[in-house]
Short mmCIF file of C-alpha atoms and ligand atoms in Angstrom, two decimals:
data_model
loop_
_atom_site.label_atom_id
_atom_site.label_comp_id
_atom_site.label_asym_id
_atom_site.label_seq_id
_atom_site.Cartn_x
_atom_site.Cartn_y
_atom_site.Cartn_z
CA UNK D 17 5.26 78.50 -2.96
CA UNK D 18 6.88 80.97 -1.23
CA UNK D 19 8.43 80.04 2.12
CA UNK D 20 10.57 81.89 4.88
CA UNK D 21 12.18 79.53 7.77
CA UNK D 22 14.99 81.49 8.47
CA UNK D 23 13.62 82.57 12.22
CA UNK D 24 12.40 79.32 12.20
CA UNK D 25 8.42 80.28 10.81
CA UNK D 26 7.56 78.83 7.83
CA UNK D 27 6.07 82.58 6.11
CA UNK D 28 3.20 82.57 3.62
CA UNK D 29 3.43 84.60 0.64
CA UNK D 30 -0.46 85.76 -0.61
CA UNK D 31 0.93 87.25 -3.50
CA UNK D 32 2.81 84.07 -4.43
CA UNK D 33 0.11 81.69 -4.14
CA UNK D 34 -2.39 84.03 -5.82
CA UNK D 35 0.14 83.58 -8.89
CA UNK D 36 0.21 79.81 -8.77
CA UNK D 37 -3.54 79.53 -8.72
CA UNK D 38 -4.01 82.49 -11.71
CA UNK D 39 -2.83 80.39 -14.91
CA UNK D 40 -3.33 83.57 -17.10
CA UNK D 41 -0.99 85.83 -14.96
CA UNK D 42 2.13 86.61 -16.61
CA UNK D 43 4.37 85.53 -13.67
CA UNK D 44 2.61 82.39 -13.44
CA UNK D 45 5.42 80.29 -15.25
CA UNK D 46 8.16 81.45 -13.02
CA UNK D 47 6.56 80.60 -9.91
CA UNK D 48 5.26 76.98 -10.71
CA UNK D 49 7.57 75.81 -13.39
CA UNK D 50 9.88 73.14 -12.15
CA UNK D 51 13.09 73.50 -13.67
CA UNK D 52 13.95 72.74 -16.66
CA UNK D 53 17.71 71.54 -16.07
CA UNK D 54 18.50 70.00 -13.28
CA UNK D 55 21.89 68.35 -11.85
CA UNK D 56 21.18 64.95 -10.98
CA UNK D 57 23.41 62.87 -8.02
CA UNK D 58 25.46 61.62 -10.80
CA UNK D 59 26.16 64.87 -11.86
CA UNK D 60 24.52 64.54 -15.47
CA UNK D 61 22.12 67.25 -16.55
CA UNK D 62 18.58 65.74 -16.47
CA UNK D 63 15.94 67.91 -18.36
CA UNK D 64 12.46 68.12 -17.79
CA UNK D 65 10.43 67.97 -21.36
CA UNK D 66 7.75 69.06 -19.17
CA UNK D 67 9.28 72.54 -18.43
CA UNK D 68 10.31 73.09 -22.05
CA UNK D 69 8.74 75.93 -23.49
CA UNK D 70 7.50 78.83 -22.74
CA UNK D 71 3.62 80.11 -23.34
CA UNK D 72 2.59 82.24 -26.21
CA UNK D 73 0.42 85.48 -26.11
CA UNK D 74 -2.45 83.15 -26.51
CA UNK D 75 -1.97 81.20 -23.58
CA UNK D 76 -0.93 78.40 -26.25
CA UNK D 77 2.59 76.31 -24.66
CA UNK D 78 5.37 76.87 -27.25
CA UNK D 79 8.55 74.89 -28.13
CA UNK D 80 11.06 77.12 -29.86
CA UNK D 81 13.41 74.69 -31.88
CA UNK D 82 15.58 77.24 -33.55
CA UNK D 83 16.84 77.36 -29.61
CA UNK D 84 16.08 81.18 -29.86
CA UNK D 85 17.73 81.33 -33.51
CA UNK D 86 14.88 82.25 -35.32
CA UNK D 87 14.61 85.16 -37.74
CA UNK D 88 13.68 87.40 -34.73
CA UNK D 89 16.82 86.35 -32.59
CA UNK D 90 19.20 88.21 -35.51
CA UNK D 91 20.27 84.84 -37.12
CA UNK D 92 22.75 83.88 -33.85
CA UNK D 93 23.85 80.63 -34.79
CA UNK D 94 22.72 78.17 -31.98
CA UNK D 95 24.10 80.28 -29.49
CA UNK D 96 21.15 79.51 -26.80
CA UNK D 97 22.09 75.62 -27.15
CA UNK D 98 26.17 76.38 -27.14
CA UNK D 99 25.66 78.07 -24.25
CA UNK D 100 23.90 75.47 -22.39
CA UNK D 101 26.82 72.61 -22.81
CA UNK D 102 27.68 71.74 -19.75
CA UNK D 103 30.96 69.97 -18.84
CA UNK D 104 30.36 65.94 -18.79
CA UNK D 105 31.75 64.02 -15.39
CA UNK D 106 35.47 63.06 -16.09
CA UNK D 107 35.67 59.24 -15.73
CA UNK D 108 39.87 57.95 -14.69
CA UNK D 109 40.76 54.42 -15.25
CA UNK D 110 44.25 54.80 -13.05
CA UNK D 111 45.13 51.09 -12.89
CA UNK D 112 43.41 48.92 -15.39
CA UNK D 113 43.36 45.45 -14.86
CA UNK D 114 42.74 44.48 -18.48
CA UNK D 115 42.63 46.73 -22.00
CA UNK D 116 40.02 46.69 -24.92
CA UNK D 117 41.78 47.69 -28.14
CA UNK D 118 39.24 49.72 -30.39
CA UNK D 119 41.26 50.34 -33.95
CA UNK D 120 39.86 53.52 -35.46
CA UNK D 121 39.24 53.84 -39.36
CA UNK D 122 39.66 57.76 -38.50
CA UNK D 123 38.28 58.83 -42.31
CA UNK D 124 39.40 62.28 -42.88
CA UNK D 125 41.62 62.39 -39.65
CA UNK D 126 38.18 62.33 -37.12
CA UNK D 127 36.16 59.82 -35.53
CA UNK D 128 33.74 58.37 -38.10
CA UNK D 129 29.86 57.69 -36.68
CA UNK D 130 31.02 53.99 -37.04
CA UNK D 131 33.97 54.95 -34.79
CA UNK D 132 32.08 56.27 -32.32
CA UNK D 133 29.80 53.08 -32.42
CA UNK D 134 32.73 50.85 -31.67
CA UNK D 135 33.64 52.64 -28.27
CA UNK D 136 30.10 52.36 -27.14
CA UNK D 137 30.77 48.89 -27.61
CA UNK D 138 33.96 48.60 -26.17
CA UNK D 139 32.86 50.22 -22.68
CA UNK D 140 29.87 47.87 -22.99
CA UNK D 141 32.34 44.75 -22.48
CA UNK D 142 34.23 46.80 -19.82
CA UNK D 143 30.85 47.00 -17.91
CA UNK D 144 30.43 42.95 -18.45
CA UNK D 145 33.69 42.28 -17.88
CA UNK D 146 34.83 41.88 -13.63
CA UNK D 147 37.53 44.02 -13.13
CA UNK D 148 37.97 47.63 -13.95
CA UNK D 149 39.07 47.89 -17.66
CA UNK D 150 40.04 50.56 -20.05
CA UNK D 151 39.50 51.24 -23.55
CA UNK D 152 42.25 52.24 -25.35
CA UNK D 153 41.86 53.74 -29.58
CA UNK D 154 44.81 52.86 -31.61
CA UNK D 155 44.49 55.61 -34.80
CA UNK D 156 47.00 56.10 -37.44
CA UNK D 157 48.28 58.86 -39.63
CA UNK D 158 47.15 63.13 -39.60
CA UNK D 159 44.59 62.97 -37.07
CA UNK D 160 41.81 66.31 -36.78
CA UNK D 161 39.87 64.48 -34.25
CA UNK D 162 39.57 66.90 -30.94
CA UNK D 163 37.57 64.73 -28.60
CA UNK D 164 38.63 61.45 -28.20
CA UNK D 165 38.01 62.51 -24.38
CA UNK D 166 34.16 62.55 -25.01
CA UNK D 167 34.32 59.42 -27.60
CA UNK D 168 35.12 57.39 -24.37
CA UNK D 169 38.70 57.07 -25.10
CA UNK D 170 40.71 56.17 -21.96
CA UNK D 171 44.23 55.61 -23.52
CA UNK D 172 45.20 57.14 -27.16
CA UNK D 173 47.74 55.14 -29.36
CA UNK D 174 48.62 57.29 -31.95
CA UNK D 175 50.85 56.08 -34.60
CA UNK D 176 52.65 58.14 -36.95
CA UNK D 177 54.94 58.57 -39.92
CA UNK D 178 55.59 58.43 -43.19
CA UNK D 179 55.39 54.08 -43.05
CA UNK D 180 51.73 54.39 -41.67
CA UNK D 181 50.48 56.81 -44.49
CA UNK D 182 48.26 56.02 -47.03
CA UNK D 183 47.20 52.30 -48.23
CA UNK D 184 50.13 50.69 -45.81
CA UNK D 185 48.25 47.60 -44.19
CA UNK D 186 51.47 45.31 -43.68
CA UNK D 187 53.08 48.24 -41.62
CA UNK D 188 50.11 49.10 -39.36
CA UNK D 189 49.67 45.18 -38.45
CA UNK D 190 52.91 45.27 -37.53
CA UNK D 191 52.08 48.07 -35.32
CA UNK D 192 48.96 45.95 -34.00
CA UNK D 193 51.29 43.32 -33.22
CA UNK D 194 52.97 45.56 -31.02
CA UNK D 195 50.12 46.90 -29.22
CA UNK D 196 49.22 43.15 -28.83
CA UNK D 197 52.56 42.17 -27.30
CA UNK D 198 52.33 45.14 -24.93
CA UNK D 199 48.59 45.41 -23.96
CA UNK D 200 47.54 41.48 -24.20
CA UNK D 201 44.19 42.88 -24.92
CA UNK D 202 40.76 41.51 -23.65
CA UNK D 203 39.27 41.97 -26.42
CA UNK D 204 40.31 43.34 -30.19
CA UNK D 205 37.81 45.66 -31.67
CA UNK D 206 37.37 47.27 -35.52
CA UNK D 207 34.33 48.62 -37.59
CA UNK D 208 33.59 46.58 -40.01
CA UNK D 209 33.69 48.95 -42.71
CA UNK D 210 35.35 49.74 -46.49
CA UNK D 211 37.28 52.29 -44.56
CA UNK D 212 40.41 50.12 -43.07
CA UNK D 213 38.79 48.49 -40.03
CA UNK D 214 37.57 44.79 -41.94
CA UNK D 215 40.93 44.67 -43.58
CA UNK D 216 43.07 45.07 -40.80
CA UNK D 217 40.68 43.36 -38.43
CA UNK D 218 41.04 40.03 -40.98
CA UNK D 219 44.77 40.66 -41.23
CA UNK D 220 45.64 40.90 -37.45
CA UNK D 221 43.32 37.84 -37.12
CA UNK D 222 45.19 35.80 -39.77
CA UNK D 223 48.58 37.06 -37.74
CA UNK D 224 47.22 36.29 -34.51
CA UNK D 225 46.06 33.11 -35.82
CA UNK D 226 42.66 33.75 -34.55
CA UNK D 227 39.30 33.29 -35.94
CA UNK D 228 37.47 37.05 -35.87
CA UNK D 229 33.57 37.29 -35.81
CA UNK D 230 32.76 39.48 -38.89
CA UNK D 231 29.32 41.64 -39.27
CA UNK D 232 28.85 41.61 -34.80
CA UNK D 233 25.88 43.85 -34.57
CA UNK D 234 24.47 42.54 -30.59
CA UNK D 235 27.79 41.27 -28.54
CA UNK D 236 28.10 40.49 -24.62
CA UNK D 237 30.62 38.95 -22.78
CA UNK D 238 29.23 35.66 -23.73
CA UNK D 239 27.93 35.97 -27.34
CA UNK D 240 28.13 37.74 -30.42
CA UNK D 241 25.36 37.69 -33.38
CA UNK D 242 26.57 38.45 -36.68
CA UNK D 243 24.65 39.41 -39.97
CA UNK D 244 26.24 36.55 -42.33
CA UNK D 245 24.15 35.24 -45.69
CA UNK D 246 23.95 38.24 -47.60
CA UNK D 247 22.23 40.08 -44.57
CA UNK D 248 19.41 37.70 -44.69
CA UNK D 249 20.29 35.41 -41.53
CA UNK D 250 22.20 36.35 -38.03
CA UNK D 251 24.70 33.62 -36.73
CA UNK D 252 25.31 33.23 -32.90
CA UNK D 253 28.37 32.10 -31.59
CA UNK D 254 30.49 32.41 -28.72
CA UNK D 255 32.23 36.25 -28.39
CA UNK D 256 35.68 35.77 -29.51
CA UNK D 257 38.88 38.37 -28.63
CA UNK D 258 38.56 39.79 -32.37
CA UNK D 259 35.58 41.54 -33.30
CA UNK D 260 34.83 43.54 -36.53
CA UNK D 261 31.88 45.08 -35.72
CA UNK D 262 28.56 46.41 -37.93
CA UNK D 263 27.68 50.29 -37.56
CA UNK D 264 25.18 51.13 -34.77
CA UNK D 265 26.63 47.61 -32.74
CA UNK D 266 26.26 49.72 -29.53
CA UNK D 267 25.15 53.45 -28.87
CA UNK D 268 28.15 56.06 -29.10
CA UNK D 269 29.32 57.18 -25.62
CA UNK D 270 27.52 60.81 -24.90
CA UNK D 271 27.31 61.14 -21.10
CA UNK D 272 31.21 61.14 -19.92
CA UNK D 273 34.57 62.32 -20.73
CA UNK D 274 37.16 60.12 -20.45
CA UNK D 275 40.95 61.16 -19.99
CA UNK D 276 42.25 60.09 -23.57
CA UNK D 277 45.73 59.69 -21.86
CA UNK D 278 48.74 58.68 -24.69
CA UNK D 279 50.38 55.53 -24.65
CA UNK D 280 53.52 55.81 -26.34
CA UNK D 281 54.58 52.47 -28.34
CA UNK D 282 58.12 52.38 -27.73
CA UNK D 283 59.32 50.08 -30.62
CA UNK D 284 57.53 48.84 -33.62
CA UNK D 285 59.35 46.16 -35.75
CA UNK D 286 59.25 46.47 -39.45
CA UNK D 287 57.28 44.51 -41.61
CA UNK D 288 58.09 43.30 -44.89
CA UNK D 289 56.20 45.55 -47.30
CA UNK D 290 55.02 44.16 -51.05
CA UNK D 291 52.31 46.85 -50.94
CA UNK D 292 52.99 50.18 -52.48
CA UNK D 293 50.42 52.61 -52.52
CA UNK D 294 50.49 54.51 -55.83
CA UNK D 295 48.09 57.36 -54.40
CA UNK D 296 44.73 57.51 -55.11
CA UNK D 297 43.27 57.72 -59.05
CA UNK D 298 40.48 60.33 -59.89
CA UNK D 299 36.85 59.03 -60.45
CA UNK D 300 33.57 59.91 -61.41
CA UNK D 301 31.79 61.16 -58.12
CA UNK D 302 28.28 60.35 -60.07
CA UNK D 303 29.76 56.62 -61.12
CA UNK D 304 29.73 55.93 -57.13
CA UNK D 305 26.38 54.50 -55.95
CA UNK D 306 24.53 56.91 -54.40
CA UNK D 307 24.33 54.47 -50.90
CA UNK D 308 28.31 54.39 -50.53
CA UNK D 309 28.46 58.15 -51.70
CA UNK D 310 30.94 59.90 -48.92
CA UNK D 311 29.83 63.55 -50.32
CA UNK D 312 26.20 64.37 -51.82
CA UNK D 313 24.86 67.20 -53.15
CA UNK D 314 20.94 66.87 -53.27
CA UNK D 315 18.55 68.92 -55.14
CA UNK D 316 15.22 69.50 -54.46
CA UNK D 317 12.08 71.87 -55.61
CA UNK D 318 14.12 74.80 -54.46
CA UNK D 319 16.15 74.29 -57.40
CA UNK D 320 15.65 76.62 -60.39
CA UNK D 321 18.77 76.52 -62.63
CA UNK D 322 19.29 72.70 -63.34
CA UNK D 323 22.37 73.88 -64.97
CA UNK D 324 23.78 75.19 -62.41
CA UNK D 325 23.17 72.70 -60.16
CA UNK D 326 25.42 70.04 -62.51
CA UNK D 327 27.60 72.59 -62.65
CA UNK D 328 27.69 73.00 -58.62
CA UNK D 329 28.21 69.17 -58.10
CA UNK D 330 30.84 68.87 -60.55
CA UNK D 331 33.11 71.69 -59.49
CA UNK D 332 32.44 70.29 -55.75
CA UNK D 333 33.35 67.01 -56.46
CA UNK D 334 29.97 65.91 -55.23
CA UNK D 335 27.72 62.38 -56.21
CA UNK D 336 24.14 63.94 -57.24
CA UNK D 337 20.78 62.91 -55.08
CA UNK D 338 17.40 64.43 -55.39
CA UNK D 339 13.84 64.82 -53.14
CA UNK D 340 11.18 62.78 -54.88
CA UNK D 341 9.72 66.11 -56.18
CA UNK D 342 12.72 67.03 -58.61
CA UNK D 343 12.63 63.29 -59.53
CA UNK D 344 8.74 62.89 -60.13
CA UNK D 345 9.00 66.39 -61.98
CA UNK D 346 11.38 64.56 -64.23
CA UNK D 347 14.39 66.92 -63.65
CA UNK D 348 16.65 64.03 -62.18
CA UNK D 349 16.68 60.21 -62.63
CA UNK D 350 14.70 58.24 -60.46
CA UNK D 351 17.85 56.00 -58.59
CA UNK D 352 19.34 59.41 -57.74
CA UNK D 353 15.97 59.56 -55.36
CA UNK D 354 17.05 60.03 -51.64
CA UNK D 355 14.53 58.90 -48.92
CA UNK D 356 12.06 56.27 -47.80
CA UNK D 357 11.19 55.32 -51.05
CA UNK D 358 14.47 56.17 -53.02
CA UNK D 359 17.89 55.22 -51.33
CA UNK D 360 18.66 55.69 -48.13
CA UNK D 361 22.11 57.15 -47.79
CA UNK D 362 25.29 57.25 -45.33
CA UNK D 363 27.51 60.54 -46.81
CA UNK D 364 29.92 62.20 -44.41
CA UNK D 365 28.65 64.80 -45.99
CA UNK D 366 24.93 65.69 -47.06
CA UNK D 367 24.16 69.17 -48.81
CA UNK D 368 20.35 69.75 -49.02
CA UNK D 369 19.65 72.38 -51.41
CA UNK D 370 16.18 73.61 -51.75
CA UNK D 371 14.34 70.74 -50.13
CA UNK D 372 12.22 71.05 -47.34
CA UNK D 373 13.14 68.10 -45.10
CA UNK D 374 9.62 65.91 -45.60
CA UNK D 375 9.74 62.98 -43.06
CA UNK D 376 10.32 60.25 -46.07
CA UNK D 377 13.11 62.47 -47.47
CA UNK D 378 14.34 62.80 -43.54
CA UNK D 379 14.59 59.01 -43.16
CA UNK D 380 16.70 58.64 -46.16
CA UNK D 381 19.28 60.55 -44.48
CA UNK D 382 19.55 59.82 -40.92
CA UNK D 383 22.55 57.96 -41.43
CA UNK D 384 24.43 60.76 -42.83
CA UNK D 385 26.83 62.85 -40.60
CA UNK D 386 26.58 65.97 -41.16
CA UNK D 387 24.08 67.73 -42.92
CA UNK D 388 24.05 71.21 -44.55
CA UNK D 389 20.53 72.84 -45.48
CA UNK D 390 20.45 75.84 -48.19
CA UNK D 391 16.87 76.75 -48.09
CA UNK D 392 15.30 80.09 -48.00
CA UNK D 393 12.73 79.10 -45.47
CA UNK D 394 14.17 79.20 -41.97
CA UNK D 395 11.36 77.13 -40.26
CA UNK D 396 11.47 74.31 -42.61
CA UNK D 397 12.53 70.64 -40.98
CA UNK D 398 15.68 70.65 -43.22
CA UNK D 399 16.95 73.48 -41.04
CA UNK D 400 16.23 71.91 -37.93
CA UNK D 401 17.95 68.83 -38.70
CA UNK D 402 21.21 70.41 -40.52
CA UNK D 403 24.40 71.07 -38.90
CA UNK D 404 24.88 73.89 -40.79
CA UNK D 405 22.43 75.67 -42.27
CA UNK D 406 22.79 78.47 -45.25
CA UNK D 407 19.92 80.90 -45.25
CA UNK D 408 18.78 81.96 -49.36
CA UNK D 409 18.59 81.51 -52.89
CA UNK D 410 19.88 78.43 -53.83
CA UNK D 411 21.11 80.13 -57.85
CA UNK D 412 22.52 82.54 -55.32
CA UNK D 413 24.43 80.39 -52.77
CA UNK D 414 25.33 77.87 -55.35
CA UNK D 415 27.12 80.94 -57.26
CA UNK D 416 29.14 81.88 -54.59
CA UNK D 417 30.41 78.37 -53.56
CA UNK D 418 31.48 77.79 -56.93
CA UNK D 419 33.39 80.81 -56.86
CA UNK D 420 35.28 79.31 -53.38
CA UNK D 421 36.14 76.61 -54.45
CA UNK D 422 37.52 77.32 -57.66
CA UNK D 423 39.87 80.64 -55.65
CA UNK D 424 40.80 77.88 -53.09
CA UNK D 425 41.95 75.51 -55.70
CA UNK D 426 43.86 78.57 -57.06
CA UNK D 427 45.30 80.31 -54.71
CA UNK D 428 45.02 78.46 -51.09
CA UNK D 429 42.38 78.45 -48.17
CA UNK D 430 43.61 81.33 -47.27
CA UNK D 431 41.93 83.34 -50.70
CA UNK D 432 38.74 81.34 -49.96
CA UNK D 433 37.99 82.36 -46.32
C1 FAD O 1607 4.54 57.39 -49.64
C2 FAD O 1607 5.46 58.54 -49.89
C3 FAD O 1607 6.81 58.29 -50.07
C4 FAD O 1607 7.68 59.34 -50.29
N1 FAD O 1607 9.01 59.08 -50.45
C5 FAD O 1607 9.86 60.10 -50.62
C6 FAD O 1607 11.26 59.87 -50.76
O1 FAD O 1607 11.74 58.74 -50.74
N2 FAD O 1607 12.07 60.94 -50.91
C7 FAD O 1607 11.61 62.22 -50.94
O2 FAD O 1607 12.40 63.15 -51.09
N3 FAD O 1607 10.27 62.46 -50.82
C8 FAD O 1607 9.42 61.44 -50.69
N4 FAD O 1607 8.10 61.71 -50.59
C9 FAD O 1607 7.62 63.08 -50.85
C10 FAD O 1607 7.78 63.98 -49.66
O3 FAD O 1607 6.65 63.85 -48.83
C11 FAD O 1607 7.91 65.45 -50.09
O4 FAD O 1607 6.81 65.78 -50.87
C12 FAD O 1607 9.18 65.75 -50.87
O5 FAD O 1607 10.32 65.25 -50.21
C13 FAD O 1607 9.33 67.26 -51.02
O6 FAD O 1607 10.39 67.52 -51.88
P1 FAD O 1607 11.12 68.94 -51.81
O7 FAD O 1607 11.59 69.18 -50.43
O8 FAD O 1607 12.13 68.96 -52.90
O9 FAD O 1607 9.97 69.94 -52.24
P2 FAD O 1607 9.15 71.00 -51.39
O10 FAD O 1607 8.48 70.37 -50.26
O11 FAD O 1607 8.34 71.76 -52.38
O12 FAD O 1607 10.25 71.97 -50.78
C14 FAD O 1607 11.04 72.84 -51.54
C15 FAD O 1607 11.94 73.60 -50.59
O13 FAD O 1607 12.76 74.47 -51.33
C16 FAD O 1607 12.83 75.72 -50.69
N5 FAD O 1607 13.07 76.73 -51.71
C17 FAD O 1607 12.20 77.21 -52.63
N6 FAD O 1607 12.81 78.10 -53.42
C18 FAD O 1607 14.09 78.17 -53.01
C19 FAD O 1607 15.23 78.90 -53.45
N7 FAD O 1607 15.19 79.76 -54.48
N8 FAD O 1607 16.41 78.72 -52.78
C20 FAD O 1607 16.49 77.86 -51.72
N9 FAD O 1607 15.45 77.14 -51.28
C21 FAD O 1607 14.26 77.29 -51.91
C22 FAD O 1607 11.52 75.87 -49.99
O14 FAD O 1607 11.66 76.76 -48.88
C23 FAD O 1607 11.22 74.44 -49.57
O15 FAD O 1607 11.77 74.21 -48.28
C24 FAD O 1607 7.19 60.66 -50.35
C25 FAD O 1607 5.85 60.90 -50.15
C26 FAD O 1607 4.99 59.87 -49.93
C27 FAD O 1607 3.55 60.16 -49.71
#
């Protein structure tokens, strides 16, 4: 309602409140809507899902969520949603009066999902613990990663060099040790994962002479429950400083930045190596279980040169899944079935061609972390759920990928750009 105080008289505005009461008039939005952003006293963006929307020519409420990317917005990518980041509140930790050590596995040089799980759980001790605490990531090697700041890193302990390349677990203990001796950590975290994080986690323990809790999926100050038996029973004990930790132990931080300020290790002592890591030997990408596959390419209905599509995951590299349709039509064997009712997978990376993104072929695949959808239909759920998305013909895009890859392996990126 419309409202004028500045002579001190609170003004009516007819026009205005004719609006508000006429549902059908085309203004009528603008004047009653709440907003649907607002700035809370935290500073966090708070939206209101009731002001999403907008209403269609037949008075119908709408949700567009291509975030104005559908076929009539030109094929911008996202660019409503990119626009609307907003900058997260900056949280300092000056003068810490104790650290939590989170080692990263860092697959790839970034921030795995499990990663990110681990600092969620690290600032959920620093909220239990008395005292203001920070959480520091110790990563090793070529690191891509560009926000550690929004990971809820407070201190970064990067360690590099030709010693901590590769398979070199005696060397980056001996780093640990280090970080030990000059951080006297609260608390010791790792993912427990294939990646690094249980090895090192067990060998820093065994250093350390401490006994670790393995599998910690629900940990506070005072306990920690562990998956132990095969998965089939949890074990409660007390919390101890080590911790390797299950994926999705805590939610990932999402609502702050944090100041990712380096901590340079000033000497590391060298360890007595019998490991030597003779680089890594070539295997079969379709020998790998499809549930520990890191890359999958997936076929579905969508599909129409089965050829091609062997072809496709070969030349990629890629472990083959399916939808249930290209399985039930008998073009691919049933344990390469993704979803509900097939396997339900964790890739790094997920490539979707042709399938439409059904809810049982959706749950299959919410682990995975990012997901790529080649699909000719650009309102399919597939789409909505993809990182990336490639609109056509799958013969088509499949064609052209091939031909990358095969003038990057040739000639360098830059050919294949
Ligand atoms: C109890 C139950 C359990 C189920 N469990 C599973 C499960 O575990 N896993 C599973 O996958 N499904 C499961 N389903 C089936 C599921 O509901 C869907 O029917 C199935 O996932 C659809 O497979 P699809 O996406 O390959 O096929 P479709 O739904 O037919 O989609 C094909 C897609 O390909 C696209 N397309 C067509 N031509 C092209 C082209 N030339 N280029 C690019 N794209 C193209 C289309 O736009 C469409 O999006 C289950 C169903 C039930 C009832």
């Amino acid at each position: 309602m419309s409202a004028n105080d500045y002579d001190g008289v609170i003004r009516r505005d007819p026009r205005t409140e004719w609006i508000a009461r006429n549902r059908l008039h085309p203004q009528h939005a603008d004047v009653v809507a709440p907003a649907a952003e607002t700035r809370g006293p935290s500073g966090l963006i708070r939206k209101n899902p009731h002001a999403v929307g907008f209403i269609g020519p037949n008075g119908l409420k709408r949700i567009d969520r291509l975030a104005g990317n559908g076929p009539q917005a030109g094929g911008a990518r996202r660019g409503a949603k990119a626009a609307a980041e907003v900058e997260l509140p900056l949280v300092t930790v000056d003068n810490p009066d104790f650290y939590i050590v989170a080692v990263m596995d860092l697959v790839g040089g970034r921030l795995s999902g499990h990663d990110k799980d681990v600092l969620g759980q690290a600032h959920k001790l620093v909220k239990d613990t008395e005292g203001e605490g920070a959480v520091v990531a110790v990563v090793f090697g070529e690191s891509k990663e560009e926000a550690y700041d929004k990971a809820g890193v407070d201190r970064l302990i990067h360690i590099e060099g030709e010693a901590y390349e590769g398979y070199s677990p005696e060397q980056r203990v001996a780093a640990l040790q280090a970080v030990d001796a000059m951080l006297e950590p609260r608390y010791w975290l790792f993912p427990d994962s294939i990646n690094g994080g249980n090895e090192l986690g067990s060998r820093l323990a065994a250093k350390l002479g401490e006994r670790p809790a393995t599998q910690a999926w629900q940990v506070d100050v005072a306990n920690a429950v562990c998956r132990g038996g095969s998965e089939r029973t949890d074990i409660t004990r007390e919390t101890p400083r080590l911790l390797l930790l299950a994926e999705e132990c805590a939610d990932p931080i999402d609502e702050t930045r944090h100041a990712a300020q380096p901590i340079v290790l000033e000497a590391i002592p060298s360890a007595i190596v019998r490991i030597e890591d003779k680089g890594q030997v070539a295997v079969d990408p379709n020998q790998i279980p499809l549930g520990e596959a890191e890359f999958i390419l997936s076929a579905g209905n969508g599909i129409h040169d089965w050829d091609q599509f062997h072809m496709a995951a070969e030349v990629l590299g890629a472990t083959e899944g399916a939808s249930r349709v290209a399985v039930d039509d008998g073009f691919m064997p049933r344990f390469r079935q993704v979803g509900a009712t097939g396997t339900w997978v964790t890739a790094r990376v997920y490539i979707a061609v042709g399938i439409s993104g059904a809810v049982q072929h959706l749950q299959g695949i919410g682990q995975c972390d990012k997901v790529i959808a080649i699909n000719t239909d650009v309102g399919c759920d597939m789409i909505k759920r993809a990182d990336l998305s490639v609109i056509g013909d799958s013969q088509e895009i499949l064609d052209e990928l091939m031909k990358l890859v095969e003038q990057h392996r040739q000639g360098g990126a830059e050919n294949a750009a």
